[in-house]
Coordinates of C-alpha atoms in Angstrom, one line a residue:
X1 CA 0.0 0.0 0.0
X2 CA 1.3 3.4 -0.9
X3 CA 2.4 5.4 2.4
X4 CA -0.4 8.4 3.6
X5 CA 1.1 11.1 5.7
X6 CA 0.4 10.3 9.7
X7 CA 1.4 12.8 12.2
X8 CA 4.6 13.4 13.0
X9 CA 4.6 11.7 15.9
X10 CA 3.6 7.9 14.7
X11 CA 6.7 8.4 12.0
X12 CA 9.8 9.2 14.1
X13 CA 10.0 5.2 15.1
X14 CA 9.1 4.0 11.7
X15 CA 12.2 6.3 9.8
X16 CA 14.9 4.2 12.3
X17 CA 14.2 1.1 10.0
X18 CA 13.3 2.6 6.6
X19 CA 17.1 2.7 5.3
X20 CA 17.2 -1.3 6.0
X21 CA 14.5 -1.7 3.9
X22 CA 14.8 1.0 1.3
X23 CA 18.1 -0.7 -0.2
X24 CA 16.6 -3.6 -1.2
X25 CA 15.7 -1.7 -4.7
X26 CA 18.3 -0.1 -7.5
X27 CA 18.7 3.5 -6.1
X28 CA 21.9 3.1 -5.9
X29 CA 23.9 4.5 -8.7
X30 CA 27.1 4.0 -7.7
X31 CA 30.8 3.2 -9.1
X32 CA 30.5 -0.1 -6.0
X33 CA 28.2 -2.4 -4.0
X34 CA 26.8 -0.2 -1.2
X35 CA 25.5 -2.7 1.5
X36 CA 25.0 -0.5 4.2
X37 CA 25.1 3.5 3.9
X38 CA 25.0 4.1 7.4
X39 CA 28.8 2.8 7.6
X40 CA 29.8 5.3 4.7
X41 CA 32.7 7.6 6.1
X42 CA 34.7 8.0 3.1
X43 CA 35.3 11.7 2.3
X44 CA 33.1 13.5 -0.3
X45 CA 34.8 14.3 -3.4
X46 CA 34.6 17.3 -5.7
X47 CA 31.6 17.9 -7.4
X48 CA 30.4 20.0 -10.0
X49 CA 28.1 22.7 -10.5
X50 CA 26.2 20.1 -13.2
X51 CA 22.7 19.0 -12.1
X52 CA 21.3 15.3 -12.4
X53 CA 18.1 14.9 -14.9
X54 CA 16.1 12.0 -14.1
X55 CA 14.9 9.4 -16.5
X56 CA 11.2 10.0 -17.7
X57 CA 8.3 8.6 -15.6
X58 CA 5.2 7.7 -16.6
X59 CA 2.6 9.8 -18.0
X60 CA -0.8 8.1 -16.6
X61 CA -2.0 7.2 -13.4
X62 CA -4.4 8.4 -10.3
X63 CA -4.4 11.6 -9.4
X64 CA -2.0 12.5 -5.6
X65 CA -5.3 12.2 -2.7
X66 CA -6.2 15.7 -0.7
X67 CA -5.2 15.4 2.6
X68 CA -7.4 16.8 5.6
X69 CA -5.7 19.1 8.0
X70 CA -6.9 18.2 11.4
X71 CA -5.8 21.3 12.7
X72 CA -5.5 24.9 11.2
X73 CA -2.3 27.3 11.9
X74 CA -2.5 30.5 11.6
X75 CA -0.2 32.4 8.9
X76 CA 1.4 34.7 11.7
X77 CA 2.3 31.6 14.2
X78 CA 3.9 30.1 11.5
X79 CA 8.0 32.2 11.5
X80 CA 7.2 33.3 15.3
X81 CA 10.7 33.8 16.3
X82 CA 10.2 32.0 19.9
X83 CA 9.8 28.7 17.8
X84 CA 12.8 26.4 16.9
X85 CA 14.5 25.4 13.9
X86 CA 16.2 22.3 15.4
X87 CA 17.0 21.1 18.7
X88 CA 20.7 22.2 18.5
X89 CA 19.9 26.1 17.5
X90 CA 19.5 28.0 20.8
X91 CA 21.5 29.8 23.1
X92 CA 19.9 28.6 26.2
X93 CA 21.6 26.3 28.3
X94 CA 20.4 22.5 27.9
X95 CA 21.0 19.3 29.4
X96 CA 22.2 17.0 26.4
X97 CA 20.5 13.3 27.2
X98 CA 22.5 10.2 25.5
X99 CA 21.4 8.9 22.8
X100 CA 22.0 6.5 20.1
X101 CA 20.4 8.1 17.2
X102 CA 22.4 8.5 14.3
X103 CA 22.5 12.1 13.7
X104 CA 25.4 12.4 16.3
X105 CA 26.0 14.8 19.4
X106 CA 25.1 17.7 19.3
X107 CA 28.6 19.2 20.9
X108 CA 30.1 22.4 18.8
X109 CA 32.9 21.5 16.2
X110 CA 36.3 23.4 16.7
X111 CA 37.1 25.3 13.6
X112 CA 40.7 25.9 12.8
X113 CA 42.7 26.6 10.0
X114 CA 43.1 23.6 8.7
X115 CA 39.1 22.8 8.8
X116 CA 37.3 22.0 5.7
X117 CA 33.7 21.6 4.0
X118 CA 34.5 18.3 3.2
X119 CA 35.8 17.2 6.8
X120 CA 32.3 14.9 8.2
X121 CA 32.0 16.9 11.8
X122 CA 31.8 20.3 9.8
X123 CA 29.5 19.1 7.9
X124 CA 27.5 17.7 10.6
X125 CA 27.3 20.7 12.6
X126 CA 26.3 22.8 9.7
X127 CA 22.9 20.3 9.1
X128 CA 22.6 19.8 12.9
X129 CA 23.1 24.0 13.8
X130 CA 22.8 26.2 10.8
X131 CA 20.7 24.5 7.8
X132 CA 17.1 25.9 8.0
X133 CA 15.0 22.8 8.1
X134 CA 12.0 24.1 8.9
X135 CA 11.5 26.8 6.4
X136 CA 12.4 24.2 3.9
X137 CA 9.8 22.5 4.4
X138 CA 6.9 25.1 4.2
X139 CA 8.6 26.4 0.8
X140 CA 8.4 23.1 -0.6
X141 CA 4.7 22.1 1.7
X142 CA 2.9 25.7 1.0
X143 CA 1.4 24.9 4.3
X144 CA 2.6 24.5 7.9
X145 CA 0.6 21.3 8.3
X146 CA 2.0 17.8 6.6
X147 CA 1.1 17.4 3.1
X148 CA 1.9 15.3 0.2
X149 CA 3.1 18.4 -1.5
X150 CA 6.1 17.5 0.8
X151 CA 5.8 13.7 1.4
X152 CA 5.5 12.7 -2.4
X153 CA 8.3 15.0 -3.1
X154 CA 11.8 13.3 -4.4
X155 CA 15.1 13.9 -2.9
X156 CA 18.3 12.9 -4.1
X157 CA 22.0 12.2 -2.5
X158 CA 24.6 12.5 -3.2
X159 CA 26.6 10.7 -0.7
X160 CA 30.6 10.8 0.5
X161 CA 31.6 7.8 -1.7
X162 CA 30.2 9.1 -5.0
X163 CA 27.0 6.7 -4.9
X164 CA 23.6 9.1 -5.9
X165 CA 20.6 7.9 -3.7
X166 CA 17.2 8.2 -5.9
X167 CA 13.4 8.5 -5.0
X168 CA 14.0 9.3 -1.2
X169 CA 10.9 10.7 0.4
X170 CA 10.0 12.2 3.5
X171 CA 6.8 12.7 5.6
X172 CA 8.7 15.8 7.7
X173 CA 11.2 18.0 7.7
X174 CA 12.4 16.6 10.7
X175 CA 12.5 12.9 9.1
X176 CA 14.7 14.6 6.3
X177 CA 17.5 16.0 8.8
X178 CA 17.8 13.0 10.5
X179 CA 18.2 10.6 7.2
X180 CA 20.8 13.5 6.4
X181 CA 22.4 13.5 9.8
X182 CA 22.6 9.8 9.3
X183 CA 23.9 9.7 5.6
X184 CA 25.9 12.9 5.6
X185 CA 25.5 13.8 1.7
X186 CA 27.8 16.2 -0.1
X187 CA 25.0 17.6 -1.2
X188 CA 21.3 16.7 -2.2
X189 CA 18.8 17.6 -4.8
X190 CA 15.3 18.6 -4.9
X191 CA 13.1 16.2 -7.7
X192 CA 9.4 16.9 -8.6
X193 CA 5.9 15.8 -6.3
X194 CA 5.3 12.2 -7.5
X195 CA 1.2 11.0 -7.9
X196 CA 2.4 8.7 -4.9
X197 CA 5.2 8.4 -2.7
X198 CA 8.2 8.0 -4.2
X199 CA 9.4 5.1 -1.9
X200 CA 6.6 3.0 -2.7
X201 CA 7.1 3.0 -6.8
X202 CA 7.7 -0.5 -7.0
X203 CA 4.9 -1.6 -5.3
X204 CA 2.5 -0.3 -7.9
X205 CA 1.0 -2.6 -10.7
X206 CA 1.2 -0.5 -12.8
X207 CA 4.2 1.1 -13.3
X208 CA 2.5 4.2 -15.2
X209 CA 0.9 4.9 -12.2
X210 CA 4.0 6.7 -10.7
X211 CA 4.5 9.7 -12.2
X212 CA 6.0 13.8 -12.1
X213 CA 2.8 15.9 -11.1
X214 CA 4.5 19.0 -9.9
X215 CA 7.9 21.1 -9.9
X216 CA 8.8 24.9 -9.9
X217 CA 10.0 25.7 -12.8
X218 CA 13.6 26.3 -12.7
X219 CA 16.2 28.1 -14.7
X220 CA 20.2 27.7 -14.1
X221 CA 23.1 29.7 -15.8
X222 CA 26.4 28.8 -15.3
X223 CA 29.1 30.7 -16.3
X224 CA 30.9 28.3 -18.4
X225 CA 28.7 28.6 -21.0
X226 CA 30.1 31.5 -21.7
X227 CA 33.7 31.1 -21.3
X228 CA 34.0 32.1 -25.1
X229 CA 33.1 35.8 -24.3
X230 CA 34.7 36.5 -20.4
X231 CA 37.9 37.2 -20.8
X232 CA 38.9 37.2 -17.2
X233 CA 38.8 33.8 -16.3
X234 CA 37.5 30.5 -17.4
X235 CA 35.9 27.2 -16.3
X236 CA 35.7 26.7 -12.8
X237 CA 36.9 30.1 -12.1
X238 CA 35.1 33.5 -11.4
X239 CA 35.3 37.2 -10.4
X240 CA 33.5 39.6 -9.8
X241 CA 33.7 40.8 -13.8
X242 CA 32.5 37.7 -14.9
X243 CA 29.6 37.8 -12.4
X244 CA 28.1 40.6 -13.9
X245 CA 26.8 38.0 -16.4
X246 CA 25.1 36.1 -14.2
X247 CA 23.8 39.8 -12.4
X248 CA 22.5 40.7 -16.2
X249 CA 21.2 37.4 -17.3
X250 CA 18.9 37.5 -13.5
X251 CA 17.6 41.0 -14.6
X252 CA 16.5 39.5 -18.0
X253 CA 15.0 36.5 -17.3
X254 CA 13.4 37.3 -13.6
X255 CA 11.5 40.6 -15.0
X256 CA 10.3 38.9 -18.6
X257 CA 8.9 36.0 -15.7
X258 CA 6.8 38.5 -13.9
X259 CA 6.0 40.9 -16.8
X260 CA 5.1 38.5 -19.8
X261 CA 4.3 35.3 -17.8
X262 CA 2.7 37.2 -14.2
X263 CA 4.8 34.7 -11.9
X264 CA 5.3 36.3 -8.8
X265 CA 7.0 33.7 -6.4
X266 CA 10.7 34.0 -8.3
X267 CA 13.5 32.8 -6.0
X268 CA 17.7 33.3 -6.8
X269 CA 19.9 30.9 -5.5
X270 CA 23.7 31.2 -6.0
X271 CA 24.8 27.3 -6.9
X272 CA 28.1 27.8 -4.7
X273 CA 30.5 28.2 -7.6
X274 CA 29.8 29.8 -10.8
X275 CA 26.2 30.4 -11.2
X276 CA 22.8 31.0 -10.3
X277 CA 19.4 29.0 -10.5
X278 CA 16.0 30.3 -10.5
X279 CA 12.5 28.8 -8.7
X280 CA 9.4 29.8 -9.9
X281 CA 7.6 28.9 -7.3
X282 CA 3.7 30.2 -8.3
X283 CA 0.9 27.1 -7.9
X284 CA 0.7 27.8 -11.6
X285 CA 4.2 27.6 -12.2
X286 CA 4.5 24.3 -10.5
X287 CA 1.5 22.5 -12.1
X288 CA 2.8 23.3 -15.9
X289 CA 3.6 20.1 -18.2
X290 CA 6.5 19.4 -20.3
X291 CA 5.3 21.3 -23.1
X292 CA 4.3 25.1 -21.4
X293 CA 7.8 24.2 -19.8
X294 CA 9.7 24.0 -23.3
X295 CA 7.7 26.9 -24.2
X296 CA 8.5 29.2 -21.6
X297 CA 12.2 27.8 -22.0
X298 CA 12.2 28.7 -25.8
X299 CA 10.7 31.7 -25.2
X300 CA 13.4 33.1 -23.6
X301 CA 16.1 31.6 -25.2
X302 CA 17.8 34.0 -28.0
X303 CA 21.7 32.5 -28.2
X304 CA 22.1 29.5 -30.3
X305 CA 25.0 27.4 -31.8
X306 CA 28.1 26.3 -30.6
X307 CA 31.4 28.0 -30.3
X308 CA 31.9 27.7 -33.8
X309 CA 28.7 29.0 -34.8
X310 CA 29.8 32.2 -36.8
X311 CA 26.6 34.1 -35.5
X312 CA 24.5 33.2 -31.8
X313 CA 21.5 35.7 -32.5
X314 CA 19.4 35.7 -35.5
X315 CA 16.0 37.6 -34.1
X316 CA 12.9 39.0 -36.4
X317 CA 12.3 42.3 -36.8
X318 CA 10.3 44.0 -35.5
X319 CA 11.8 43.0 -32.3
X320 CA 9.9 41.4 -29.6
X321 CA 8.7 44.1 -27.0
X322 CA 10.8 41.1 -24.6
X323 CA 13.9 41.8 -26.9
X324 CA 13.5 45.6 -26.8
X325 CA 13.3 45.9 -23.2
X326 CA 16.2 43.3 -22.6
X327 CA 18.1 45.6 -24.9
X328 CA 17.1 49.0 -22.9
X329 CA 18.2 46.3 -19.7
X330 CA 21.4 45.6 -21.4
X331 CA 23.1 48.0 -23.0
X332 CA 24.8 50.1 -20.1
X333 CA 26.6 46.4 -19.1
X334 CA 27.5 46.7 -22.5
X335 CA 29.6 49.8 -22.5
X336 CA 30.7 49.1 -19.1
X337 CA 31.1 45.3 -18.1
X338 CA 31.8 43.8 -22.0
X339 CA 33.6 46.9 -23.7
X340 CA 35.1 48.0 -20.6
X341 CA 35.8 45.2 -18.2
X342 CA 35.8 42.3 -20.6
X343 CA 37.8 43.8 -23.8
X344 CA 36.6 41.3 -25.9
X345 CA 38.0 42.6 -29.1
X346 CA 41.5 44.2 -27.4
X347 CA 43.5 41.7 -29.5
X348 CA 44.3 41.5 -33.2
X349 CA 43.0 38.0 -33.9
X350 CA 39.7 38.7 -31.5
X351 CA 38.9 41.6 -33.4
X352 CA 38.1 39.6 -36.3
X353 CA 35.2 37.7 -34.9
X354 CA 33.3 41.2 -34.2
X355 CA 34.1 41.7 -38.2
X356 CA 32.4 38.9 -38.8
X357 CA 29.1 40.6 -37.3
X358 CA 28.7 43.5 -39.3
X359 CA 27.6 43.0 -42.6
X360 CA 29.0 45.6 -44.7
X361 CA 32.4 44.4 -46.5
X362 CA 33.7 48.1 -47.5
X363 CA 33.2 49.4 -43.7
X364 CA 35.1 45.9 -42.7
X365 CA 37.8 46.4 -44.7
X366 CA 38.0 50.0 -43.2
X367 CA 38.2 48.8 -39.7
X368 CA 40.4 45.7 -39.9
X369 CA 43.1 48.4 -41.6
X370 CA 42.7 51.2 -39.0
X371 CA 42.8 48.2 -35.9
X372 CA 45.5 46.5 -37.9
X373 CA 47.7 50.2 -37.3
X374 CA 46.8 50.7 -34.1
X375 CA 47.7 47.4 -31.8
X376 CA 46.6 47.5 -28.4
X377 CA 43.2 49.7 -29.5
X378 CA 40.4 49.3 -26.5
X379 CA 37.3 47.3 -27.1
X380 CA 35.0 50.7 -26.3
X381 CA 37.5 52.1 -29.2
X382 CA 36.8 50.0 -31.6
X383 CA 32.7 50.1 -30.8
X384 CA 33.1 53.8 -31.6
X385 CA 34.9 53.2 -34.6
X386 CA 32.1 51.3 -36.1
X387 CA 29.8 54.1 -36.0
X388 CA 32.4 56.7 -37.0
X389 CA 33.4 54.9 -40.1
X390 CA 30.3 54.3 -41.2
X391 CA 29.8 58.0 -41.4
X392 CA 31.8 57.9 -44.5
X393 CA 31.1 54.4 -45.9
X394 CA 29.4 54.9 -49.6
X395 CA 26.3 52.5 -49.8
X396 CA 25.9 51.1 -46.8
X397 CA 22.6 50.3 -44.8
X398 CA 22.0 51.8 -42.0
X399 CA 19.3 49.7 -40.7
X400 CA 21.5 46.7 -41.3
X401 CA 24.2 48.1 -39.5
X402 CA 22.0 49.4 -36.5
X403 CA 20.2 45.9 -36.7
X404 CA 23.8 44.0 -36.4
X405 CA 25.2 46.1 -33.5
X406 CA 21.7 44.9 -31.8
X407 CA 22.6 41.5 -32.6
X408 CA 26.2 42.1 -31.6
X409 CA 25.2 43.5 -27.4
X410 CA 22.6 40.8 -27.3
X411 CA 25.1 38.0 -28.1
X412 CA 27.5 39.3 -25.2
X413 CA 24.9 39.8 -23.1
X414 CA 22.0 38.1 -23.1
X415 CA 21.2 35.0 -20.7
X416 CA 23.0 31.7 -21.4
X417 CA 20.3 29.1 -20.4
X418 CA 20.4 25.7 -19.6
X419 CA 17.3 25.0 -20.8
X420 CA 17.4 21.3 -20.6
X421 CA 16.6 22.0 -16.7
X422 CA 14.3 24.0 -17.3
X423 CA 11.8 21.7 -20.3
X424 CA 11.4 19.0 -18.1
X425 CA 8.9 18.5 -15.3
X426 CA 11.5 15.9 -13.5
X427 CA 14.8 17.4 -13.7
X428 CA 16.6 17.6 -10.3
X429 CA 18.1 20.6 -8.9
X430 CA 20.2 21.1 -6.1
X431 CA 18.6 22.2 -2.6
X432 CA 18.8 25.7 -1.7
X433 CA 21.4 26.6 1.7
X434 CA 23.5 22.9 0.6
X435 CA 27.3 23.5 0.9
X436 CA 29.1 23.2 -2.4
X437 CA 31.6 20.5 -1.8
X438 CA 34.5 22.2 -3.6
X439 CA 34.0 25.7 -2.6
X440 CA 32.6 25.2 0.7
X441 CA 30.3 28.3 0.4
X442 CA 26.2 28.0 1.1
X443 CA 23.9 28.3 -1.9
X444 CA 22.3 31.4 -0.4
X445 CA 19.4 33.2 -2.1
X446 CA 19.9 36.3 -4.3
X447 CA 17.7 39.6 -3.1
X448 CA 16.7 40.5 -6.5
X449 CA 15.8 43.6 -4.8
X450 CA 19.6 44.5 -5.0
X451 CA 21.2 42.1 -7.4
X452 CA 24.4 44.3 -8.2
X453 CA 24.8 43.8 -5.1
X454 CA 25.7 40.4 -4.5
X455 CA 29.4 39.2 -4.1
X456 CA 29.7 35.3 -4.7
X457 CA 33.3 35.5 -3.6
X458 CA 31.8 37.1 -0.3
X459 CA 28.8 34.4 0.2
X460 CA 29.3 32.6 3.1
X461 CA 31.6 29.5 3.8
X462 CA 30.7 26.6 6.0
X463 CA 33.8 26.6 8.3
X464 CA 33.5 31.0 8.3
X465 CA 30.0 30.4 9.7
X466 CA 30.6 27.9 12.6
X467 CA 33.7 29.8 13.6
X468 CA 31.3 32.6 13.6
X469 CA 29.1 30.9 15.9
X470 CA 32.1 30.6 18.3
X471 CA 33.2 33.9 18.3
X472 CA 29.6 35.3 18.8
X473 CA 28.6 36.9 22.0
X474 CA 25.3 37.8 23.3
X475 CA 24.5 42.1 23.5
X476 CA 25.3 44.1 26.3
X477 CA 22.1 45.9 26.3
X478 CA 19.9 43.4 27.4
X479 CA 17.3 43.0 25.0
X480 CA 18.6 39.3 24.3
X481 CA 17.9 38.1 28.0
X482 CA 15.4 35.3 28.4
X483 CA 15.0 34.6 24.1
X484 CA 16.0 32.0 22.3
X485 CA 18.8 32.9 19.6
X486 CA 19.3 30.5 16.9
X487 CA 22.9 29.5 15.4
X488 CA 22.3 31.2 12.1
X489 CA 21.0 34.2 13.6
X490 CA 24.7 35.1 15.2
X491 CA 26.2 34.3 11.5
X492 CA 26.3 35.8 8.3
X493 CA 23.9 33.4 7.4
X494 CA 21.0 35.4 8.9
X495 CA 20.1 38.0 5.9
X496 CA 19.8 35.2 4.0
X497 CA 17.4 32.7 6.3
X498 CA 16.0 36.2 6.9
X499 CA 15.4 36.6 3.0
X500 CA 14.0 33.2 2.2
X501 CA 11.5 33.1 5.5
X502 CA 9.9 36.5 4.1
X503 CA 9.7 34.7 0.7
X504 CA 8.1 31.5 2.0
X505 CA 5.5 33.7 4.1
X506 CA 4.8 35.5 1.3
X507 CA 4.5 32.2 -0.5
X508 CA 2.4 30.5 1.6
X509 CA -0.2 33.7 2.3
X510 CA -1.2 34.0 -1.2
X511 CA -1.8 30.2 -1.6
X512 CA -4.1 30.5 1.3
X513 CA -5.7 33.5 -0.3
X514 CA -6.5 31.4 -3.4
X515 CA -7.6 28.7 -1.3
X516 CA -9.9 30.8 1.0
X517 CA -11.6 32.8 -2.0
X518 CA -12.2 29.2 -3.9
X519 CA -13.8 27.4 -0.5
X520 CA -16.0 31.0 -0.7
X521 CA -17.0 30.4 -4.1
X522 CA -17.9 27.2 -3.5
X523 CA -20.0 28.1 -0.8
X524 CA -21.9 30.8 -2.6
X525 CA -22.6 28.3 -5.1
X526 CA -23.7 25.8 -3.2
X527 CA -26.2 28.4 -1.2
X528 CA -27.9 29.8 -5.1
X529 CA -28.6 26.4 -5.5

């Protein structure tokens, strides 16, 4: 029988024994027979920024059952700041009872110089002190009470010898930490709501029956995709130049989302490395199929072709009012982050591919002999040049021209989607607040409210934060005396927990909104007739 969701309380007991049972089936993808994961203590290796995409489920089958809440929470209770996020994150004195549960104690981890993201005790103290559990789960519930919005929802591990744990699903929030505690993942991904618990897929007749019903739709931009245009660094590496691409492509895509599309519930993340991903988190968002996913995806995608493709951007004309304003968006980064910071075109033979964009031969020729004279000429030079060359050009186009130097800012600028993650209902993505194994920093939200803002070489780092923790002492005024302060709250960590709780509340009031005004309707209806 497929699992319901009982209270919390009838589960705690019944999670000891589900990792005995749960290995039985192939959700293990590993390199080597894992018998037992609770014995795994290898260290986790290196990881990339790359997300996991799921093989396709089925496309039939019985729709997820409503559960009943037994009792209603009000909106207001639900971030009170005198409740808990875990039993580890207060400053008041406790007395720590023994116990064999597999999370660990609960004792603070010295941090010294030699202490790393990948040592197993940081790690554990970060899940067990800093990681915020409980406004996970009502992002991912939309409600404060248990629901199979969170309990059919798939989460993935990746664990600290390389094997990637499927189709793990989770009643609570609480349930979740512990099975982390106990199997101490690099890092784990979020999958889609399944029609029934994921656990129990192989107890169905009818394999159909288990199937993707729900997912935000997500976006992620990595900065390798456009290592051909950043001249600052490459690959794995980033700066704060190269950022600015992932600060322009956010502007782009997050303002076409609520403009064109009216999503209003858009969460940033920063993936710990060298990008960003993007949840669209609306009800309508989440219950789109493959096919208003590709379209969405296709909508905004404008660069095309490989690295040898002569020319990325070949739009209509007239442009798209979503072209035009991405334009009016982008072109002050063009003069100042491309032309100026980049210098794409500084060298003699990078010059030649911006030749290659124009489409008048007589005004080429001009150029390549005046750049040829004057080595060394600046990017923002050689833009001026263009226009002041063409001045004097006999027979050229100037709506060609005008259209090509279009063509030319929106191939340097415009968001580099992966849109693979972002056409398919039940592609994974990695879990907002995880540490990324090789950098060590937090995948912390992005205020879009002050995007230019953000730093990613500045974004926290697991061993900064518990060291933080240590050094932190309580206010002389006062105030503090007799309230409970949790761990993140005395870290950096705290505008960002701060940041996604106002998102979640937001979240969850307007689902109640639309759940209030529909029981309303019904009533009204039911009353004419």
């Amino acid at each position: 029988m497929p699992h319901s969701i009982p209270s919390e309380e009838a589960l705690i007991q019944s999670q000891e024994n589900m990792a005995d049972t749960e290995e039985n089936g192939n959700d293990f993808h590993i390199s080597q027979e894992v018998e037992d994961t609770s014995a795994i203590t290898q260290a986790a290796p290196e990881l990339n920024d790359e997300d996991i995409t799921m093989a396709d489920a089925g496309v039939q089958g019985e729709a997820i059952p409503q559960l009943t809440a037994k009792s209603e929470v009000k909106l207001e209770d639900l971030f009170a700041d005198s409740e808990s996020d875990d039993e580890f994150s207060s400053t008041k004195a406790k007395v720590e009872k023994a116990s064999n549960s597999p999370e660990g104690p609960a004792s603070p981890v010295h941090i010294g110089p030699t202490s790393q993201a990948s040592d197993p005790e940081v790690m554990r103290s970060f899940y067990q002190r800093l990681f915020p559990w409980r406004q996970l789960f009502q992002w991912l519930n939309h409600s404060p009470t248990p629901s199979t919005d969170f309990g059919h929802r798939e989460f993935a591990f990746t664990l600290p010898n390389d094997a990637y744990l499927r189709y793990q699903a989770f009643p609570t929030s609480d349930l979740l930490r512990k099975d982390v505690l106990r199997l101490m993942p690099s890092r784990f991904e979020i999958g889609p709501v399944y029609s029934t618990n994921p656990r129990d897929r192989k107890t169905l007749r009818k394999s159909s029956a288990f199937r993707p019903i729900a997912k935000e739709l997500c976006f992620d931009i990595d900065l390798t995709d456009y290592d051909e245009i950043r001249t600052c660094c490459d690959k794995a590496n980033i700066c704060n130049k190269c950022w600015q691409f992932i600060t322009m492509a956010i502007k782009v895509v997050d303002v076409a989302l609520r403009d064109d599309f009216g999503f209003k519930h858009i969460m940033w993340v920063y993936s710990g490395r060298r990008g960003a991903h993007a949840w669209v988190c609306d009800k309508k968002a989440r219950q789109m199929d493959d096919q208003k996913r590709r379209a969405i995806a296709g909508y905004l995608e404008l660069i095309r072709g490989g690295a040898q493709s002569a020319k990325k951007v070949n739009v209509k004309r007239p442009l798209h009012p979503h072209v035009l304003r991405s334009l009016d968006i982008l072109k002050g980064h063009f003069q100042n982050d491309i032309l100026h910071d980049q210098d794409p075109w500084e060298e003699d033979d990078k010059f030649e591919r911006l030749l290659q964009l124009l489409p008048d031969r007589t005004l080429n020729e001009s150029l390549r002999k005046k750049w040829s004279s004057s080595p060394g000429r600046s990017s923002t030079s050689k833009w001026a040049d263009i226009d002041a060359l063409a001045k004097t050009t006999k027979g050229l186009d100037p709506k060609s021209l005008l259209e090509a130097k279009q063509d030319i800012v929106l191939e340097y600028t415009y968001p580099r989607l992966d849109i693979e993650v972002s056409k398919h209902l039940n592609h994974l993505l990695k879990s907002p607040f995880v540490v990324h194994p090789g950098t060590g920093r937090v995948c912390v939200p992005i205020d879009t409210r002050r995007v230019g803002d953000f730093d990613p070489l500045a974004a926290p780092t697991v061993t900064e934060l518990l060291g933080e923790i240590d050094q932190w002492n309580p206010p002389e005024d006062g105030e503090m005396q007799g309230k409970s302060i949790q761990d993140w709250e005395k870290t950096s960590l705290k505008p960002f927990v701060d940041y996604f709780r106002s998102f979640v509340a937001a979240l969850i009031k307007d689902e109640n909104e639309v759940k209030v005004k529909r029981e309303r309707e019904r009533d009204t209806d039911a009353m004419a007739f």
